[in-house]
PDB file of C-alpha atoms in Angstrom:
ATOM      1  CA  UNK J   1     -15.470  -9.912 -13.039  1.00  0.00           C
ATOM      2  CA  UNK J   2     -17.013 -13.000 -14.792  1.00  0.00           C
ATOM      3  CA  UNK J   3     -19.108 -11.046 -17.177  1.00  0.00           C
ATOM      4  CA  UNK J   4     -16.234  -9.168 -18.415  1.00  0.00           C
ATOM      5  CA  UNK J   5     -14.018 -12.188 -18.511  1.00  0.00           C
ATOM      6  CA  UNK J   6     -11.167 -10.599 -16.633  1.00  0.00           C
ATOM      7  CA  UNK J   7      -9.282 -12.621 -14.217  1.00  0.00           C
ATOM      8  CA  UNK J   8      -8.061 -10.951 -10.970  1.00  0.00           C
ATOM      9  CA  UNK J   9      -4.331 -11.464 -10.445  1.00  0.00           C
ATOM     10  CA  UNK J  10      -4.025  -9.159  -7.251  1.00  0.00           C
ATOM     11  CA  UNK J  11      -5.439  -6.620  -5.191  1.00  0.00           C
ATOM     12  CA  UNK J  12      -3.512  -4.051  -3.020  1.00  0.00           C
ATOM     13  CA  UNK J  13      -4.109  -0.966  -0.897  1.00  0.00           C
ATOM     14  CA  UNK J  14      -1.819   1.831  -2.296  1.00  0.00           C
ATOM     15  CA  UNK J  15      -0.927   3.122   1.360  1.00  0.00           C
ATOM     16  CA  UNK J  16      -0.835  -0.117   3.059  1.00  0.00           C
ATOM     17  CA  UNK J  17      -0.736   0.436   6.940  1.00  0.00           C
ATOM     18  CA  UNK J  18       0.629   3.809   6.358  1.00  0.00           C
ATOM     19  CA  UNK J  19      -3.038   5.079   5.280  1.00  0.00           C
ATOM     20  CA  UNK J  20      -4.161   7.899   7.509  1.00  0.00           C
ATOM     21  CA  UNK J  21      -0.548   8.740   8.757  1.00  0.00           C
ATOM     22  CA  UNK J  22       0.335  11.195   6.065  1.00  0.00           C
ATOM     23  CA  UNK J  23       1.540  13.689   8.643  1.00  0.00           C
ATOM     24  CA  UNK J  24       3.739  11.459  10.565  1.00  0.00           C
ATOM     25  CA  UNK J  25       5.163  10.072   7.482  1.00  0.00           C
ATOM     26  CA  UNK J  26       6.074  13.657   6.049  1.00  0.00           C
ATOM     27  CA  UNK J  27       7.792  14.491   9.293  1.00  0.00           C
ATOM     28  CA  UNK J  28       9.708  11.228   9.276  1.00  0.00           C
ATOM     29  CA  UNK J  29      10.809  12.025   5.711  1.00  0.00           C
ATOM     30  CA  UNK J  30      12.049  15.088   6.838  1.00  0.00           C
ATOM     31  CA  UNK J  31      13.846  13.815  10.199  1.00  0.00           C
ATOM     32  CA  UNK J  32      15.131  10.558   8.894  1.00  0.00           C
ATOM     33  CA  UNK J  33      15.215   9.554   5.422  1.00  0.00           C
ATOM     34  CA  UNK J  34      16.652   6.030   5.702  1.00  0.00           C
ATOM     35  CA  UNK J  35      13.855   5.144   8.303  1.00  0.00           C
ATOM     36  CA  UNK J  36      11.243   6.614   5.987  1.00  0.00           C
ATOM     37  CA  UNK J  37      12.543   4.418   3.170  1.00  0.00           C
ATOM     38  CA  UNK J  38      12.341   1.426   5.519  1.00  0.00           C
ATOM     39  CA  UNK J  39       8.597   2.364   6.020  1.00  0.00           C
ATOM     40  CA  UNK J  40       7.886   2.698   2.442  1.00  0.00           C
ATOM     41  CA  UNK J  41       9.475  -0.840   1.823  1.00  0.00           C
ATOM     42  CA  UNK J  42       7.439  -2.561   4.352  1.00  0.00           C
ATOM     43  CA  UNK J  43       4.268  -0.750   3.219  1.00  0.00           C
ATOM     44  CA  UNK J  44       4.637  -2.061  -0.363  1.00  0.00           C
ATOM     45  CA  UNK J  45       5.439  -5.756   1.139  1.00  0.00           C
ATOM     46  CA  UNK J  46       2.253  -5.653   2.976  1.00  0.00           C
ATOM     47  CA  UNK J  47       0.167  -3.901   0.659  1.00  0.00           C
ATOM     48  CA  UNK J  48      -1.576  -7.112  -0.540  1.00  0.00           C
ATOM     49  CA  UNK J  49      -2.464  -8.225   3.219  1.00  0.00           C
ATOM     50  CA  UNK J  50      -6.334  -8.037   3.766  1.00  0.00           C
ATOM     51  CA  UNK J  51      -6.079  -5.980   6.921  1.00  0.00           C
ATOM     52  CA  UNK J  52      -4.078  -3.209   5.290  1.00  0.00           C
ATOM     53  CA  UNK J  53      -5.693  -3.465   1.767  1.00  0.00           C
ATOM     54  CA  UNK J  54      -9.276  -3.080   2.940  1.00  0.00           C
ATOM     55  CA  UNK J  55      -8.483   0.178   5.011  1.00  0.00           C
ATOM     56  CA  UNK J  56      -6.530   2.375   2.563  1.00  0.00           C
ATOM     57  CA  UNK J  57      -7.601   5.397   0.400  1.00  0.00           C
ATOM     58  CA  UNK J  58      -6.526   4.016  -2.803  1.00  0.00           C
ATOM     59  CA  UNK J  59      -7.416   0.445  -3.878  1.00  0.00           C
ATOM     60  CA  UNK J  60      -5.428  -1.234  -7.029  1.00  0.00           C
ATOM     61  CA  UNK J  61      -6.774  -4.165  -8.893  1.00  0.00           C
ATOM     62  CA  UNK J  62      -4.444  -6.128 -11.392  1.00  0.00           C
ATOM     63  CA  UNK J  63      -6.471  -8.075 -13.990  1.00  0.00           C
ATOM     64  CA  UNK J  64      -5.576 -10.174 -16.868  1.00  0.00           C
ATOM     65  CA  UNK J  65      -7.605 -10.265 -19.931  1.00  0.00           C
TER      66      UNK J  65
END
């Protein structure tokens, strides 16, 4: 990023630890919306953790000019 002069502020994996669990997550949504919401909240909280960030299907990079 040094050539572009962009400063990396944060990186995250969009799915966090839920990556690869799409069918289970969809089923959970149908069965227990409150528990589903707790999983989504925790996934967002942990999305910047290296072990989850590096194994997701979608990688986000937040930069500053």
